[in-house]
Tab-separated table of C-alpha atoms in Angstrom:
chain	number	residue	atom	x	y	z
H	1	PHE	CA	6.741	-16.664	8.590
H	2	ARG	CA	7.812	-16.646	4.938
H	3	LEU	CA	4.178	-16.613	3.791
H	4	THR	CA	3.557	-13.592	6.007
H	5	ILE	CA	6.595	-11.784	4.602
H	6	TRP	CA	5.624	-12.522	0.992
H	7	TYR	CA	2.013	-11.530	1.542
H	8	SER	CA	2.928	-8.280	3.306
H	9	ALA	CA	5.563	-7.385	0.707
H	10	ALA	CA	3.162	-8.003	-2.173
H	11	PHE	CA	0.439	-5.971	-0.473
H	12	PHE	CA	2.666	-2.993	0.284
H	13	ILE	CA	4.207	-2.961	-3.192
H	14	ALA	CA	0.724	-2.965	-4.708
H	15	MET	CA	-0.434	-0.211	-2.344
H	16	ALA	CA	2.660	1.869	-3.136
H	17	VAL	CA	1.925	1.592	-6.865
H	18	VAL	CA	-1.736	2.507	-6.340
H	19	PHE	CA	-1.005	5.472	-4.046
H	20	THR	CA	1.783	6.793	-6.279
H	21	SER	CA	-0.409	6.538	-9.363
H	22	PHE	CA	-3.260	8.270	-7.543
H	23	TYR	CA	-0.949	11.103	-6.474
H	24	PHE	CA	0.426	11.715	-9.961
H	25	LEU	CA	-3.020	11.505	-11.557
H	26	THR	CA	-4.341	14.037	-9.047
H	27	GLU	CA	-1.345	16.309	-9.644
H	28	ARG	CA	-1.773	16.031	-13.411
H	29	SER	CA	-5.477	16.788	-13.138
H	30	LEU	CA	-4.959	19.892	-10.976
H	31	TYR	CA	-2.227	21.265	-13.230
H	32	SER	CA	-4.319	20.532	-16.327
H	33	TYR	CA	-7.041	22.876	-15.096
H	34	THR	CA	-4.435	25.537	-14.359
H	35	ASP	CA	-2.785	25.077	-17.768
H	36	LEU	CA	-6.179	25.376	-19.474
H	37	ALA	CA	-6.915	28.654	-17.679
H	38	ILE	CA	-3.464	30.048	-18.495
H	39	THR	CA	-3.820	29.015	-22.142
H	40	THR	CA	-7.254	30.624	-22.469
H	41	HIS	CA	-6.065	33.990	-21.150
H	42	SER	CA	-2.735	33.913	-22.968
H	43	GLN	CA	-4.456	33.338	-26.300
H	44	LYS	CA	-6.311	36.619	-25.835
H	45	ILE	CA	-2.984	38.337	-25.253
H	46	VAL	CA	-1.379	36.675	-28.276
H	47	GLU	CA	-4.291	37.683	-30.510
H	48	ILE	CA	-3.832	41.417	-29.867
H	49	ILE	CA	-0.119	41.355	-30.649
H	50	PRO	CA	0.092	42.437	-34.316
H	51	THR	CA	3.652	42.669	-35.648
H	52	GLU	CA	7.072	43.042	-34.107
H	53	ASP	CA	7.401	46.681	-35.242
H	54	THR	CA	4.109	47.629	-33.646
H	55	LEU	CA	5.010	45.740	-30.548
H	56	MET	CA	8.110	47.855	-30.163
H	57	ASN	CA	5.909	50.941	-30.062
H	58	GLN	CA	5.231	51.955	-26.465
H	59	SER	CA	1.837	53.346	-27.391
H	60	PHE	CA	0.668	49.845	-28.314
H	61	ILE	CA	1.589	48.606	-24.852
H	62	ASN	CA	-0.203	51.533	-23.233
H	63	ASN	CA	-3.332	51.049	-25.324
H	64	SER	CA	-3.384	47.327	-24.594
H	65	SER	CA	-2.976	47.715	-20.847
H	66	GLN	CA	-6.749	47.651	-20.378
H	67	VAL	CA	-6.956	44.240	-22.060
H	68	PHE	CA	-4.090	43.015	-19.928
H	69	ALA	CA	-5.756	44.291	-16.773
H	70	GLN	CA	-8.961	42.464	-17.695
H	71	GLN	CA	-7.106	39.173	-17.800
H	72	PHE	CA	-5.544	39.911	-14.402
H	73	SER	CA	-8.943	40.639	-12.853
H	74	GLU	CA	-10.208	37.231	-13.983
H	75	MET	CA	-7.179	35.449	-12.550
H	76	PRO	CA	-5.890	37.233	-9.421
H	77	GLY	CA	-2.145	37.058	-8.940
H	78	MET	CA	-1.480	36.411	-12.613
H	79	LEU	CA	1.908	37.405	-13.959
H	80	LEU	CA	2.351	38.580	-17.550
H	81	ILE	CA	5.619	39.259	-19.339
H	82	ILE	CA	5.908	40.064	-23.054
H	83	SER	CA	9.268	39.962	-24.793
H	84	ASP	CA	10.521	40.278	-28.337
H	85	PRO	CA	11.505	37.091	-30.226
H	86	TYR	CA	14.992	37.330	-28.721
H	87	GLY	CA	13.920	37.370	-25.075
H	88	LYS	CA	14.168	41.111	-24.387
H	89	VAL	CA	11.408	42.123	-21.988
H	90	LEU	CA	9.016	44.731	-23.441
H	91	TYR	CA	6.223	44.578	-20.900
H	92	ARG	CA	5.772	43.208	-17.399
H	93	SER	CA	2.643	43.293	-15.288
H	94	GLN	CA	4.580	43.751	-12.051
H	95	ASP	CA	8.069	44.475	-10.888
H	96	LEU	CA	9.687	41.344	-9.538
H	97	GLY	CA	12.924	42.937	-8.400
H	98	PRO	CA	15.897	40.541	-8.191
H	99	ASN	CA	13.579	37.586	-8.834
H	100	GLU	CA	12.991	38.754	-12.403
H	101	ALA	CA	16.323	37.255	-13.478
H	102	VAL	CA	14.769	33.800	-13.195
H	103	LEU	CA	12.102	34.688	-15.746
H	104	THR	CA	14.346	36.643	-18.116
H	105	ASP	CA	16.702	33.686	-18.240
H	106	LEU	CA	13.715	31.436	-18.987
H	107	LEU	CA	12.624	33.766	-21.810
H	108	GLU	CA	16.090	33.769	-23.349
H	109	LYS	CA	16.080	29.971	-23.345
H	110	SER	CA	12.625	29.921	-24.939
H	111	THR	CA	13.429	31.951	-28.056
H	112	SER	CA	13.272	28.856	-30.250
H	113	ILE	CA	10.057	27.289	-28.924
H	114	ILE	CA	7.458	26.380	-31.520
H	115	LYS	CA	4.595	25.337	-29.252
H	116	PRO	CA	3.307	26.342	-25.804
H	117	THR	CA	5.415	25.060	-22.924
H	118	PHE	CA	4.553	24.820	-19.232
H	119	VAL	CA	7.062	24.812	-16.370
H	120	ASN	CA	7.079	25.335	-12.608
H	121	ARG	CA	9.196	28.045	-11.055
H	122	SER	CA	9.343	29.708	-7.652
H	123	ILE	CA	9.471	33.488	-7.456
H	124	GLY	CA	10.622	34.197	-3.957
H	125	ALA	CA	8.413	32.074	-1.726
H	126	THR	CA	5.578	31.853	-4.278
H	127	PRO	CA	5.398	28.800	-6.570
H	128	LEU	CA	4.162	29.663	-10.069
H	129	ARG	CA	2.875	27.648	-12.972
H	130	LEU	CA	4.284	29.359	-16.057
H	131	GLY	CA	3.050	29.074	-19.622
H	132	ILE	CA	5.325	30.239	-22.449
H	133	PHE	CA	3.562	30.979	-25.737
H	134	PRO	CA	5.089	32.064	-29.061
H	135	ALA	CA	3.178	34.826	-30.860
H	136	LYS	CA	3.478	34.369	-34.618
H	137	ARG	CA	2.317	36.356	-37.636
H	138	ASP	CA	2.646	34.905	-41.139
H	139	GLY	CA	4.784	32.078	-39.794
H	140	GLN	CA	7.249	34.476	-38.162
H	141	SER	CA	7.748	34.773	-34.420
H	142	VAL	CA	6.959	38.340	-33.316
H	143	ALA	CA	6.916	37.961	-29.539
H	144	ILE	CA	7.036	35.589	-26.591
H	145	VAL	CA	4.252	35.716	-24.031
H	146	LEU	CA	4.975	34.383	-20.560
H	147	MET	CA	2.004	34.046	-18.268
H	148	GLY	CA	2.098	32.644	-14.769
H	149	GLN	CA	-0.376	31.848	-12.034
H	150	PRO	CA	0.366	31.115	-8.370
H	151	VAL	CA	-0.123	27.455	-7.510
H	152	ASP	CA	0.505	27.612	-3.784
H	153	VAL	CA	-3.020	26.289	-3.177
H	154	ILE	CA	-2.288	23.302	-5.428
H	155	GLN	CA	1.029	22.695	-3.679
H	156	LYS	CA	-0.643	22.779	-0.267
H	157	SER	CA	-3.332	20.383	-1.500
H	158	LEU	CA	-0.720	17.991	-2.872
H	159	ASN	CA	1.281	18.196	0.358
H	160	THR	CA	-1.844	17.380	2.360
H	161	LEU	CA	-2.625	14.504	-0.004
H	162	THR	CA	0.928	13.177	0.363
H	163	LEU	CA	0.714	13.296	4.162
H	164	THR	CA	-2.678	11.562	4.117
H	165	LEU	CA	-1.454	8.805	1.812
H	166	LEU	CA	1.646	8.239	3.957
H	167	LEU	CA	-0.433	8.039	7.131
H	168	VAL	CA	-2.803	5.543	5.525
H	169	TYR	CA	0.097	3.564	4.058
H	170	PHE	CA	2.002	3.191	7.320
H	171	GLY	CA	-1.228	2.898	9.308
H	172	LEU	CA	-1.924	-0.310	7.401
H	173	LEU	CA	1.484	-1.737	8.294
H	174	ILE	CA	0.611	-3.517	11.548
H	175	PRO	CA	-2.907	-4.682	10.520
H	176	THR	CA	-1.527	-6.049	7.254
H	177	ILE	CA	1.288	-8.001	8.892
H	178	ALA	CA	-1.052	-9.289	11.610
H	179	GLY	CA	-3.670	-10.256	9.037
H	180	GLY	CA	-1.043	-11.932	6.859
H	181	PHE	CA	0.232	-13.887	9.850
H	182	LEU	CA	-3.260	-15.066	10.787
H	183	LEU	CA	-4.037	-16.062	7.197
H	184	ALA	CA	-0.734	-17.919	6.844
H	185	ARG	CA	-1.232	-19.649	10.182
H	186	ARG	CA	-4.758	-20.677	9.242
H	187	ALA	CA	-3.486	-22.020	5.920
H	188	MET	CA	-0.691	-23.992	7.587
H	189	ASP	CA	-2.698	-25.373	10.553
H	190	PRO	CA	-4.099	-28.381	8.615
H	191	ILE	CA	-0.590	-29.301	7.488
H	192	ALA	CA	0.704	-29.004	11.057
H	193	GLU	CA	-2.150	-31.221	12.298
H	194	THR	CA	-1.428	-33.775	9.576
H	195	SER	CA	2.254	-33.775	10.492
H	196	ALA	CA	1.467	-34.251	14.195
H	197	LYS	CA	-0.888	-37.124	13.416
H	198	LEU	CA	1.668	-38.844	11.179
H	199	LYS	CA	4.315	-38.671	13.903
H	200	LYS	CA	2.069	-40.774	16.173
H	201	ILE	CA	1.608	-43.539	13.591
H	202	SER	CA	4.038	-46.475	13.772
H	203	SER	CA	4.095	-50.137	12.801
H	204	GLN	CA	1.965	-50.865	15.858
H	205	ASN	CA	-1.010	-48.699	14.803
H	206	LEU	CA	-0.960	-48.670	11.028
H	207	ASP	CA	-4.746	-48.925	11.035
H	208	GLU	CA	-5.044	-45.263	12.059
H	209	ARG	CA	-5.612	-42.637	9.380
H	210	VAL	CA	-5.178	-38.884	8.971
H	211	PRO	CA	-8.540	-37.072	9.274
H	212	ASN	CA	-9.772	-35.808	5.913
H	213	PRO	CA	-10.676	-32.092	6.186
H	214	LYS	CA	-13.025	-32.302	3.159
H	215	THR	CA	-11.899	-28.880	1.945
H	216	GLY	CA	-11.646	-29.797	-1.726
H	217	ASP	CA	-8.173	-28.294	-2.031
H	218	GLU	CA	-4.531	-29.350	-1.915
H	219	ILE	CA	-4.775	-30.119	1.828
H	220	GLU	CA	-7.451	-32.751	1.195
H	221	GLU	CA	-5.372	-34.164	-1.660
H	222	LEU	CA	-2.351	-34.365	0.663
H	223	THR	CA	-4.284	-36.219	3.378
H	224	GLU	CA	-5.672	-38.667	0.813
H	225	THR	CA	-2.132	-39.273	-0.440
H	226	PHE	CA	-0.873	-39.970	3.086
H	227	ASN	CA	-3.828	-42.254	3.827
H	228	GLY	CA	-3.180	-44.132	0.599
H	229	LEU	CA	0.444	-44.520	1.623
H	230	LEU	CA	-0.637	-45.831	5.058
H	231	ASP	CA	-2.999	-48.303	3.348
H	232	ARG	CA	-0.124	-49.677	1.256
H	233	LEU	CA	2.194	-49.836	4.264
H	234	SER	CA	-0.463	-51.622	6.333
H	235	GLU	CA	-1.043	-54.107	3.525
H	236	ALA	CA	2.716	-54.714	3.196
H	237	PHE	CA	3.073	-55.287	6.945
H	238	ASN	CA	0.118	-57.682	6.926
H	239	ARG	CA	1.647	-59.665	4.059
H	240	GLU	CA	4.944	-59.791	5.961
H	241	ARG	CA	3.214	-61.102	9.120
H	242	GLN	CA	1.303	-63.656	7.084
H	243	PHE	CA	4.516	-64.787	5.336
H	244	ILE	CA	6.326	-65.185	8.679
H	245	GLY	CA	3.362	-67.105	10.082
H	246	ASP	CA	3.291	-69.419	7.059
H	247	VAL	CA	7.053	-70.035	7.252
H	248	ALA	CA	6.803	-70.786	10.961
H	249	HIS	CA	3.943	-73.225	10.354
H	250	GLU	CA	5.803	-74.984	7.534
H	251	LEU	CA	8.981	-75.325	9.617
H	252	LYS	CA	7.206	-76.512	12.765
H	253	THR	CA	6.819	-80.212	11.734
H	254	PRO	CA	10.326	-80.704	10.260
H	255	LEU	CA	11.895	-79.031	13.270
H	256	SER	CA	9.876	-81.221	15.608
H	257	THR	CA	11.019	-84.332	13.703
H	258	ILE	CA	14.664	-83.193	13.808
H	259	ARG	CA	14.359	-82.389	17.477
H	260	SER	CA	12.818	-85.858	18.179
H	261	SER	CA	15.566	-87.586	16.171
């Protein structure tokens, strides 16, 4: 029973580690592709942002709208927000209504970033992967570019993967315990047979021996040890019988003489 418990526990811990690692590697891989696509498109946006003064000019935003629209056509559902270095929104690709507060708060907290940062946020019922990129000119921050892409497909894929892994994990529960029990029972059967055989051996049948399984393992070594012990016990009993016989023979004549006297 204990062997079965230990075997099953070790197996399920190992499977949990493997499945968890597989899930996180898959998640990391899917998000890496998304991050790469966001980075590629955001760099094109960052490159056309000249200086902060020009950025404040509405005509620059209007003239650049065609470039922005091109990026949206390549990645449907993309969200683009451009703010000044202090987090004030200057351009947005779509009106988010009350949900925009989530992103404006994120921009205000990102005024001091020095390298691209990726986070996950939900806008309404839509999960987004957001990339925040500082736009710099001559070492000075001139704008913050926030670009997001819906990742609901990734979330659904990860949810499906999680469900599949859980079904497989718990589906292996009964076969693993049953297999562990059979393996443990098979491993312990030779010991049980040896124990049963030893219980039948007494001083009256010390010539019997435990069958050697010839397995070349610890079970064979154990049976050889028991048989060696039985050999020594049998030899000791034989010496005792011989000693008693010799004593009886030596005492027979004197006792007969005493009895006759």
